[in-house]
mmCIF file of C-alpha atoms in Angstrom:
data_model
loop_
_atom_site.group_PDB
_atom_site.id
_atom_site.type_symbol
_atom_site.label_atom_id
_atom_site.label_comp_id
_atom_site.label_asym_id
_atom_site.label_seq_id
_atom_site.Cartn_x
_atom_site.Cartn_y
_atom_site.Cartn_z
ATOM 1 C CA MET D 436 -245.394 72.155 -23.028
ATOM 2 C CA SER D 437 -242.279 72.647 -25.154
ATOM 3 C CA ALA D 438 -241.332 70.192 -28.300
ATOM 4 C CA PRO D 439 -238.800 67.604 -27.035
ATOM 5 C CA ALA D 440 -235.373 66.954 -28.817
ATOM 6 C CA LEU D 441 -235.820 66.001 -32.420
ATOM 7 C CA PRO D 442 -233.849 64.972 -35.094
ATOM 8 C CA ASP D 443 -233.495 66.906 -37.935
ATOM 9 C CA LEU D 444 -236.879 67.362 -39.474
ATOM 10 C CA PRO D 445 -237.849 69.021 -43.142
ATOM 11 C CA TYR D 446 -239.915 72.091 -43.474
ATOM 12 C CA SER D 447 -240.474 74.556 -40.891
ATOM 13 C CA GLY D 448 -242.496 77.010 -39.263
ATOM 14 C CA ALA D 449 -246.127 75.787 -37.520
ATOM 15 C CA ILE D 450 -249.251 77.363 -37.055
ATOM 16 C CA THR D 451 -248.799 79.648 -34.437
ATOM 17 C CA ASP D 452 -246.731 81.918 -37.193
ATOM 18 C CA VAL D 453 -250.502 82.998 -37.928
ATOM 19 C CA ALA D 454 -251.093 85.896 -36.421
ATOM 20 C CA GLY D 455 -253.738 85.253 -33.586
ATOM 21 C CA ILE D 456 -253.721 81.359 -33.210
ATOM 22 C CA GLU D 457 -252.529 79.891 -30.078
ATOM 23 C CA VAL D 458 -251.993 76.081 -29.430
ATOM 24 C CA GLY D 459 -251.993 73.966 -26.753
ATOM 25 C CA HIS D 460 -251.625 70.582 -26.199
ATOM 26 C CA HIS D 461 -252.965 68.183 -22.586
ATOM 27 C CA THR D 462 -251.301 64.776 -23.094
ATOM 28 C CA ASP D 463 -252.233 62.023 -20.558
ATOM 29 C CA SER D 464 -250.197 60.502 -18.441
ATOM 30 C CA ARG D 465 -251.964 57.027 -17.509
ATOM 31 C CA ARG D 466 -252.082 56.371 -21.352
ATOM 32 C CA PRO D 467 -251.398 57.967 -24.500
ATOM 33 C CA THR D 468 -253.976 59.759 -25.409
ATOM 34 C CA GLY D 469 -255.146 63.702 -25.261
ATOM 35 C CA SER D 470 -256.622 67.140 -26.349
ATOM 36 C CA THR D 471 -254.897 70.023 -28.905
ATOM 37 C CA VAL D 472 -256.607 73.111 -28.364
ATOM 38 C CA ILE D 473 -256.165 75.986 -31.760
ATOM 39 C CA LEU D 474 -257.418 79.003 -29.866
ATOM 40 C CA ALA D 475 -258.721 81.920 -32.048
ATOM 41 C CA ARG D 476 -259.694 84.338 -28.764
ATOM 42 C CA GLU D 477 -260.571 86.959 -30.933
ATOM 43 C CA GLY D 478 -262.708 85.048 -33.238
ATOM 44 C CA ALA D 479 -261.910 83.331 -36.651
ATOM 45 C CA VAL D 480 -263.846 82.883 -39.871
ATOM 46 C CA ALA D 481 -263.922 79.342 -40.568
ATOM 47 C CA GLY D 482 -265.107 76.343 -43.112
ATOM 48 C CA VAL D 483 -264.846 72.897 -42.688
ATOM 49 C CA ASP D 484 -264.920 69.579 -45.075
ATOM 50 C CA VAL D 485 -264.777 66.019 -44.114
ATOM 51 C CA ARG D 486 -263.710 63.652 -46.282
ATOM 52 C CA GLY D 487 -263.813 59.857 -43.986
ATOM 53 C CA ALA D 488 -266.531 58.394 -44.339
ATOM 54 C CA ALA D 489 -265.955 57.439 -40.339
ATOM 55 C CA PRO D 490 -265.900 60.753 -39.236
ATOM 56 C CA GLY D 491 -266.105 61.775 -35.352
ATOM 57 C CA THR D 492 -267.186 65.594 -35.301
ATOM 58 C CA ARG D 493 -268.917 68.589 -33.373
ATOM 59 C CA GLU D 494 -270.712 71.490 -34.668
ATOM 60 C CA THR D 495 -269.534 70.769 -38.125
ATOM 61 C CA ASP D 496 -273.034 71.923 -39.827
ATOM 62 C CA LEU D 497 -272.629 75.671 -38.102
ATOM 63 C CA LEU D 498 -269.910 76.198 -39.974
ATOM 64 C CA SER D 499 -271.389 75.935 -43.676
ATOM 65 C CA PRO D 500 -271.282 79.587 -45.760
ATOM 66 C CA GLY D 501 -275.588 79.403 -45.258
ATOM 67 C CA ASN D 502 -275.887 79.285 -41.208
ATOM 68 C CA PHE D 503 -276.054 81.820 -39.263
ATOM 69 C CA VAL D 504 -272.774 82.287 -37.038
ATOM 70 C CA GLN D 505 -269.753 83.913 -38.907
ATOM 71 C CA GLU D 506 -266.832 82.935 -36.415
ATOM 72 C CA VAL D 507 -265.281 80.462 -34.083
ATOM 73 C CA HIS D 508 -263.409 80.913 -31.501
ATOM 74 C CA ALA D 509 -261.674 77.212 -30.966
ATOM 75 C CA ILE D 510 -261.109 74.434 -32.734
ATOM 76 C CA LEU D 511 -261.051 71.012 -30.542
ATOM 77 C CA LEU D 512 -259.108 68.164 -32.106
ATOM 78 C CA ALA D 513 -258.582 64.584 -29.382
ATOM 79 C CA GLY D 514 -258.803 61.491 -29.018
ATOM 80 C CA GLY D 515 -260.825 58.859 -27.604
ATOM 81 C CA SER D 516 -262.805 58.383 -30.469
ATOM 82 C CA ALA D 517 -267.094 60.054 -30.217
ATOM 83 C CA TRP D 518 -266.063 60.237 -26.185
ATOM 84 C CA GLY D 519 -263.171 62.794 -26.840
ATOM 85 C CA LEU D 520 -265.573 65.167 -27.962
ATOM 86 C CA ALA D 521 -266.266 66.103 -24.927
ATOM 87 C CA ALA D 522 -262.847 67.712 -24.084
ATOM 88 C CA ALA D 523 -265.065 70.226 -26.096
ATOM 89 C CA ASP D 524 -266.775 71.142 -23.238
ATOM 90 C CA GLY D 525 -263.431 72.188 -21.118
ATOM 91 C CA VAL D 526 -262.666 74.736 -23.815
ATOM 92 C CA VAL D 527 -265.708 76.042 -23.999
ATOM 93 C CA ARG D 528 -265.847 76.992 -20.307
ATOM 94 C CA TRP D 529 -262.279 77.903 -20.342
ATOM 95 C CA LEU D 530 -263.032 80.778 -22.904
ATOM 96 C CA GLU D 531 -266.625 81.565 -21.060
ATOM 97 C CA GLU D 532 -264.949 82.014 -17.860
ATOM 98 C CA ARG D 533 -262.365 84.980 -20.188
ATOM 99 C CA GLY D 534 -265.387 86.676 -21.396
ATOM 100 C CA VAL D 535 -264.318 84.991 -24.897
ATOM 101 C CA GLY D 536 -267.729 84.095 -27.336
ATOM 102 C CA LEU D 537 -270.882 84.760 -29.326
ATOM 103 C CA ASP D 538 -273.203 87.305 -27.665
ATOM 104 C CA VAL D 539 -276.272 85.784 -26.434
ATOM 105 C CA ARG D 540 -277.873 88.555 -24.826
ATOM 106 C CA PHE D 541 -277.809 85.854 -21.706
ATOM 107 C CA GLY D 542 -273.823 85.621 -22.114
ATOM 108 C CA ARG D 543 -270.935 84.872 -24.694
ATOM 109 C CA LEU D 544 -271.268 81.848 -25.520
ATOM 110 C CA PRO D 545 -267.641 80.441 -27.463
ATOM 111 C CA ILE D 546 -268.111 78.593 -30.196
ATOM 112 C CA VAL D 547 -265.902 75.023 -30.481
ATOM 113 C CA PRO D 548 -266.333 72.808 -33.050
ATOM 114 C CA GLY D 549 -263.820 69.886 -33.072
ATOM 115 C CA ALA D 550 -262.710 66.374 -34.561
ATOM 116 C CA VAL D 551 -261.844 63.354 -32.676
ATOM 117 C CA LEU D 552 -259.470 60.333 -33.837
ATOM 118 C CA PHE D 553 -259.598 56.657 -32.713
ATOM 119 C CA ASP D 554 -256.734 55.563 -30.356
ATOM 120 C CA LEU D 555 -258.111 52.987 -28.173
ATOM 121 C CA PRO D 556 -256.049 50.229 -29.062
ATOM 122 C CA VAL D 557 -253.315 51.469 -27.589
ATOM 123 C CA GLY D 558 -253.744 51.439 -23.638
ATOM 124 C CA ASP D 559 -256.494 51.211 -22.156
ATOM 125 C CA ALA D 560 -259.564 52.434 -23.960
ATOM 126 C CA ARG D 561 -261.499 53.451 -20.173
ATOM 127 C CA ILE D 562 -259.250 56.068 -20.627
ATOM 128 C CA ARG D 563 -260.308 59.186 -22.796
ATOM 129 C CA PRO D 564 -259.878 62.789 -22.999
ATOM 130 C CA ASP D 565 -262.716 64.474 -21.023
ATOM 131 C CA ALA D 566 -263.659 68.258 -20.576
ATOM 132 C CA ALA D 567 -260.921 68.476 -17.765
ATOM 133 C CA SER D 568 -258.177 67.545 -20.587
ATOM 134 C CA GLY D 569 -259.910 70.105 -22.974
ATOM 135 C CA TYR D 570 -259.304 72.694 -20.229
ATOM 136 C CA ALA D 571 -256.081 71.886 -19.422
ATOM 137 C CA ALA D 572 -255.388 71.966 -23.302
ATOM 138 C CA CYS D 573 -256.645 75.543 -23.082
ATOM 139 C CA GLU D 574 -254.508 76.568 -19.877
ATOM 140 C CA ALA D 575 -251.599 75.178 -22.033
ATOM 141 C CA ALA D 576 -251.902 77.464 -25.417
ATOM 142 C CA SER D 577 -249.340 79.998 -25.964
ATOM 143 C CA ILE D 578 -248.159 81.180 -29.721
ATOM 144 C CA ALA D 579 -245.128 79.131 -28.863
ATOM 145 C CA ALA D 580 -244.711 77.237 -31.767
ATOM 146 C CA PRO D 581 -246.378 73.287 -30.289
ATOM 147 C CA ALA D 582 -244.576 70.628 -30.122
ATOM 148 C CA GLU D 583 -245.047 68.055 -32.296
ATOM 149 C CA GLY D 584 -245.135 63.864 -32.442
ATOM 150 C CA ASN D 585 -246.748 62.261 -29.473
ATOM 151 C CA VAL D 586 -248.726 64.785 -27.931
ATOM 152 C CA GLY D 587 -252.324 65.976 -27.467
ATOM 153 C CA ALA D 588 -254.443 64.677 -30.017
ATOM 154 C CA GLY D 589 -251.472 62.501 -31.690
ATOM 155 C CA ALA D 590 -250.369 60.921 -28.568
ATOM 156 C CA GLY D 591 -252.085 57.648 -29.182
ATOM 157 C CA ALA D 592 -252.154 57.854 -33.043
ATOM 158 C CA LEU D 593 -250.647 55.021 -35.346
ATOM 159 C CA VAL D 594 -249.953 54.686 -38.919
ATOM 160 C CA GLY D 595 -250.289 51.892 -41.286
ATOM 161 C CA LYS D 596 -252.947 49.683 -39.981
ATOM 162 C CA LEU D 597 -254.739 48.358 -43.545
ATOM 163 C CA PHE D 598 -252.945 44.633 -42.300
ATOM 164 C CA GLY D 599 -253.208 44.739 -39.065
ATOM 165 C CA ALA D 600 -252.298 47.545 -36.125
ATOM 166 C CA GLN D 601 -249.502 44.921 -34.718
ATOM 167 C CA HIS D 602 -247.920 46.171 -38.197
ATOM 168 C CA ALA D 603 -248.709 49.550 -37.698
ATOM 169 C CA MET D 604 -245.996 52.453 -36.527
ATOM 170 C CA LYS D 605 -246.578 55.575 -34.584
ATOM 171 C CA GLY D 606 -248.457 58.585 -35.927
ATOM 172 C CA GLY D 607 -248.521 62.103 -34.144
ATOM 173 C CA ILE D 608 -249.231 65.720 -34.522
ATOM 174 C CA GLY D 609 -247.569 67.795 -36.601
ATOM 175 C CA THR D 610 -247.059 71.321 -37.784
ATOM 176 C CA ALA D 611 -245.941 73.931 -40.556
ATOM 177 C CA SER D 612 -246.464 77.158 -42.240
ATOM 178 C CA VAL D 613 -245.669 79.148 -45.313
ATOM 179 C CA LYS D 614 -245.383 82.568 -46.015
ATOM 180 C CA VAL D 615 -245.852 84.729 -49.550
ATOM 181 C CA GLY D 616 -246.531 88.071 -50.196
ATOM 182 C CA GLY D 617 -247.159 89.269 -46.649
ATOM 183 C CA VAL D 618 -249.568 86.589 -45.821
ATOM 184 C CA THR D 619 -249.289 83.099 -43.963
ATOM 185 C CA VAL D 620 -250.358 80.031 -44.184
ATOM 186 C CA GLY D 621 -250.338 77.275 -41.516
ATOM 187 C CA ALA D 622 -251.399 73.698 -40.534
ATOM 188 C CA LEU D 623 -251.582 71.472 -37.410
ATOM 189 C CA ILE D 624 -251.929 68.204 -38.332
ATOM 190 C CA ALA D 625 -252.605 64.720 -36.316
ATOM 191 C CA CYS D 626 -252.494 61.884 -38.284
ATOM 192 C CA ASN D 627 -253.529 58.468 -37.223
ATOM 193 C CA ALA D 628 -254.108 56.972 -40.518
ATOM 194 C CA LEU D 629 -255.404 53.650 -42.283
ATOM 195 C CA GLY D 630 -252.583 53.982 -44.484
ATOM 196 C CA ASP D 631 -248.837 54.873 -45.091
ATOM 197 C CA VAL D 632 -246.928 58.418 -45.227
ATOM 198 C CA LEU D 633 -244.989 59.195 -47.696
ATOM 199 C CA ASP D 634 -242.708 61.920 -48.814
ATOM 200 C CA PRO D 635 -244.837 64.294 -51.217
ATOM 201 C CA GLU D 636 -241.262 65.091 -52.425
ATOM 202 C CA THR D 637 -240.149 62.129 -53.739
ATOM 203 C CA GLY D 638 -243.005 59.706 -53.050
ATOM 204 C CA GLU D 639 -240.475 57.736 -50.545
ATOM 205 C CA LEU D 640 -242.266 55.680 -48.112
ATOM 206 C CA LEU D 641 -241.515 57.074 -44.609
ATOM 207 C CA ALA D 642 -243.682 54.940 -41.912
ATOM 208 C CA GLY D 643 -246.745 52.495 -42.210
ATOM 209 C CA SER D 644 -248.048 48.922 -42.571
ATOM 210 C CA ARG D 645 -244.419 46.450 -41.808
ATOM 211 C CA THR D 646 -243.858 43.055 -43.420
ATOM 212 C CA ASP D 647 -245.323 40.313 -41.460
ATOM 213 C CA ASP D 648 -241.609 40.143 -40.075
ATOM 214 C CA GLY D 649 -241.568 43.670 -38.832
ATOM 215 C CA ARG D 650 -238.730 44.432 -40.191
ATOM 216 C CA ALA D 651 -239.362 46.854 -43.302
ATOM 217 C CA LEU D 652 -241.763 48.760 -44.510
ATOM 218 C CA ARG D 653 -244.942 46.583 -47.204
ATOM 219 C CA ASP D 654 -245.988 49.553 -48.692
ATOM 220 C CA THR D 655 -249.756 49.530 -48.775
ATOM 221 C CA ARG D 656 -250.797 50.933 -52.016
ATOM 222 C CA ARG D 657 -248.711 48.419 -54.087
ATOM 223 C CA SER D 658 -249.611 45.618 -51.726
ATOM 224 C CA LEU D 659 -252.986 46.155 -52.375
ATOM 225 C CA LEU D 660 -252.475 46.403 -56.283
ATOM 226 C CA ARG D 661 -251.151 42.759 -55.913
ATOM 227 C CA GLY D 662 -254.194 41.660 -54.548
ATOM 228 C CA GLU D 663 -253.406 41.412 -51.041
ATOM 229 C CA LEU D 664 -256.308 41.588 -49.226
ATOM 230 C CA PRO D 665 -256.128 43.593 -45.879
ATOM 231 C CA LYS D 666 -257.417 42.923 -42.453
ATOM 232 C CA PRO D 667 -261.208 43.151 -41.517
ATOM 233 C CA LEU D 668 -261.599 46.357 -39.977
ATOM 234 C CA LEU D 669 -263.637 48.379 -38.052
ATOM 235 C CA ALA D 670 -264.960 51.546 -39.539
ATOM 236 C CA GLY D 671 -263.916 54.953 -37.846
ATOM 237 C CA THR D 672 -260.661 53.209 -36.439
ATOM 238 C CA ASN D 673 -258.356 55.762 -37.717
ATOM 239 C CA THR D 674 -258.623 58.849 -38.976
ATOM 240 C CA THR D 675 -256.421 62.058 -39.698
ATOM 241 C CA ILE D 676 -257.745 65.743 -38.653
ATOM 242 C CA GLY D 677 -256.806 68.859 -38.542
ATOM 243 C CA VAL D 678 -256.420 72.397 -38.751
ATOM 244 C CA ILE D 679 -255.284 75.056 -41.787
ATOM 245 C CA ALA D 680 -254.665 78.503 -40.637
ATOM 246 C CA THR D 681 -254.250 82.014 -42.141
ATOM 247 C CA ASP D 682 -253.916 85.610 -41.122
ATOM 248 C CA ALA D 683 -255.755 86.678 -44.548
ATOM 249 C CA VAL D 684 -259.413 88.053 -44.680
ATOM 250 C CA LEU D 685 -261.744 85.398 -45.858
ATOM 251 C CA THR D 686 -265.267 84.997 -46.072
ATOM 252 C CA LYS D 687 -266.799 81.689 -44.904
ATOM 253 C CA VAL D 688 -267.692 80.402 -48.788
ATOM 254 C CA GLN D 689 -263.597 80.859 -48.828
ATOM 255 C CA ALA D 690 -262.576 78.887 -45.315
ATOM 256 C CA GLN D 691 -264.961 75.935 -46.766
ATOM 257 C CA ARG D 692 -262.844 76.008 -49.963
ATOM 258 C CA LEU D 693 -259.604 76.209 -48.024
ATOM 259 C CA ALA D 694 -259.994 73.325 -45.821
ATOM 260 C CA ALA D 695 -261.594 71.345 -48.912
ATOM 261 C CA VAL D 696 -258.304 71.663 -51.146
ATOM 262 C CA ALA D 697 -256.202 71.121 -48.145
ATOM 263 C CA HIS D 698 -256.937 67.455 -48.691
ATOM 264 C CA ASP D 699 -254.757 67.505 -51.329
ATOM 265 C CA GLY D 700 -252.330 67.684 -48.937
ATOM 266 C CA LEU D 701 -253.462 65.088 -47.541
ATOM 267 C CA ALA D 702 -253.627 62.736 -50.455
ATOM 268 C CA ARG D 703 -250.078 63.767 -51.290
ATOM 269 C CA ALA D 704 -248.689 62.148 -47.936
ATOM 270 C CA ILE D 705 -251.470 59.596 -47.515
ATOM 271 C CA ASN D 706 -251.716 56.815 -49.527
ATOM 272 C CA PRO D 707 -254.665 55.264 -49.280
ATOM 273 C CA VAL D 708 -256.794 57.993 -47.340
ATOM 274 C CA HIS D 709 -260.470 58.987 -46.933
ATOM 275 C CA THR D 710 -261.271 55.743 -46.804
ATOM 276 C CA MET D 711 -264.107 53.970 -45.180
ATOM 277 C CA SER D 712 -262.554 53.354 -41.666
ATOM 278 C CA ASP D 713 -261.179 57.053 -42.030
ATOM 279 C CA GLY D 714 -262.958 60.290 -40.413
ATOM 280 C CA ASP D 715 -260.524 62.561 -42.220
ATOM 281 C CA THR D 716 -261.809 65.978 -41.499
ATOM 282 C CA LEU D 717 -259.659 69.403 -41.956
ATOM 283 C CA PHE D 718 -261.082 72.359 -40.817
ATOM 284 C CA ALA D 719 -259.816 76.112 -41.706
ATOM 285 C CA LEU D 720 -259.886 79.421 -39.883
ATOM 286 C CA ALA D 721 -259.266 82.907 -41.334
ATOM 287 C CA THR D 722 -258.279 85.236 -38.516
ATOM 288 C CA GLY D 723 -258.493 88.271 -40.634
ATOM 289 C CA ARG D 724 -255.118 90.258 -39.773
ATOM 290 C CA VAL D 725 -254.136 90.948 -43.186
ATOM 291 C CA ALA D 726 -256.398 92.203 -46.191
ATOM 292 C CA LEU D 727 -255.941 90.617 -49.722
ATOM 293 C CA LYS D 728 -254.893 93.350 -51.778
ATOM 294 C CA ASP D 729 -254.628 93.652 -55.206
ATOM 295 C CA GLU D 730 -250.565 92.292 -55.140
ATOM 296 C CA ALA D 731 -251.680 90.094 -52.249
ATOM 297 C CA PRO D 732 -252.388 86.307 -52.849
ATOM 298 C CA GLY D 733 -255.236 85.495 -53.949
ATOM 299 C CA MET D 734 -257.936 82.248 -53.450
ATOM 300 C CA THR D 735 -255.932 80.232 -56.539
ATOM 301 C CA VAL D 736 -252.417 81.036 -54.426
ATOM 302 C CA LEU D 737 -253.674 80.535 -51.061
ATOM 303 C CA SER D 738 -255.096 77.678 -52.233
ATOM 304 C CA THR D 739 -251.953 75.902 -53.043
ATOM 305 C CA LEU D 740 -250.380 76.929 -49.776
ATOM 306 C CA ALA D 741 -252.741 74.905 -47.919
ATOM 307 C CA ALA D 742 -252.835 71.903 -49.611
ATOM 308 C CA GLU D 743 -248.332 72.290 -49.437
ATOM 309 C CA VAL D 744 -248.500 72.941 -45.239
ATOM 310 C CA ALA D 745 -250.995 70.136 -44.995
ATOM 311 C CA ALA D 746 -248.946 67.564 -46.639
ATOM 312 C CA GLN D 747 -245.610 69.219 -44.701
ATOM 313 C CA ALA D 748 -247.408 68.831 -41.325
ATOM 314 C CA THR D 749 -248.032 65.072 -41.926
ATOM 315 C CA VAL D 750 -244.911 64.544 -42.316
ATOM 316 C CA ARG D 751 -243.585 66.031 -39.348
ATOM 317 C CA ALA D 752 -246.242 64.433 -37.815
ATOM 318 C CA VAL D 753 -244.742 60.917 -38.333
ATOM 319 C CA LEU D 754 -241.266 61.953 -38.131
ATOM 320 C CA ALA D 755 -241.271 63.366 -34.846
ATOM 321 C CA ALA D 756 -243.150 60.790 -33.226
ATOM 322 C CA ARG D 757 -241.688 58.303 -30.929
ATOM 323 C CA ALA D 758 -242.220 54.879 -30.544
ATOM 324 C CA ILE D 759 -244.342 53.396 -27.817
ATOM 325 C CA ALA D 760 -245.107 50.232 -26.031
ATOM 326 C CA THR D 761 -248.153 48.824 -24.380
ATOM 327 C CA ALA D 762 -249.485 45.284 -22.669
ATOM 328 C CA GLU D 763 -250.804 44.515 -26.353
ATOM 329 C CA LEU D 764 -248.705 46.669 -28.978
ATOM 330 C CA SER D 765 -244.659 47.874 -29.746
ATOM 331 C CA ILE D 766 -244.490 50.128 -31.888
ATOM 332 C CA PRO D 767 -241.613 52.023 -33.894
ATOM 333 C CA ALA D 768 -241.539 55.216 -35.445
ATOM 334 C CA ALA D 769 -239.750 56.594 -38.347
ATOM 335 C CA ARG D 770 -237.268 58.298 -36.050
ATOM 336 C CA ASP D 771 -235.959 55.315 -34.353
ATOM 337 C CA TRP D 772 -236.438 52.565 -37.479
ATOM 338 C CA PRO D 773 -233.378 50.890 -38.429
ATOM 339 C CA GLN D 774 -233.550 51.017 -41.733
ATOM 340 C CA ARG D 775 -233.875 54.784 -41.769
ATOM 341 C CA GLN D 776 -231.015 56.628 -43.649
ATOM 342 C CA ASP D 777 -230.669 60.417 -44.320
ATOM 343 C CA GLY D 778 -234.003 61.354 -42.525
ATOM 344 C CA HIS D 779 -235.684 58.714 -44.568
ATOM 345 C CA VAL D 780 -237.232 55.147 -44.073
ATOM 346 C CA ARG D 781 -235.308 52.611 -46.606
#
């Protein structure tokens, strides 16, 4: 799927700038939901770090450095809450048909960890990503820069829901990359955060909970500090998920560390983050196309880059998003917000 025309966005690059990575989306036409697959057909060393208290995940335990499996072949990101994990079955089938997977003597078994976000309030909640959605996302995968905003796992994402979904704004999916010393680090983030999203460079709010009249941003952090009480929340009804990828050669221990420090980028761009109602989960993939030689960036630099691209991709996720309307909700987006000036929300 090619990206729709977007306003000028900050930052640049895409996770597909990392050699060995492909991305595909499937967006369900019946309601805003979908699947996004990040393919590493030749295998990638992987790690994961779960910071939210209400995650929906698949095959994350095998990524522990002490466990047997050394490489994965894809990561699934999907809407639909835990039902959406079924989309991984389609990814597994697509890879198996192409002979991609771990040789287990009786066949090649594709290793496909995944994570989901909660987008059920947007449209008919009975429509969720399934195996066909995951398969379709694989069919659409390529090395081209992926579409951003209301696509794939970000199709039904909202942000700023602490004071009720009726005051939220549109979230989405975004990507970014940086290259230093011959090594590339990229991120793909589906932002469905309970908290607000802000510009990590200036601290300025970009999207989040709106005031009761819907005409201005409330500023969730300051509202909480003033003692305003949030609406009762169902655990797990939010969640930001994503993938950090690099072409560096990493061990499983290093990949897990990269996933962990990438959450610093979420913390710079989302406030509050990692809450009891979020299942924030980040994966890290290392395709190993570039060896870390003496003059190449080490883990300290790679960790800094991982946090940076995670923050950048989060910003792009909300700035690329478009307004939506359902029978129950009318959700504006940062790109067409009346108070937006010079690319930011005022």
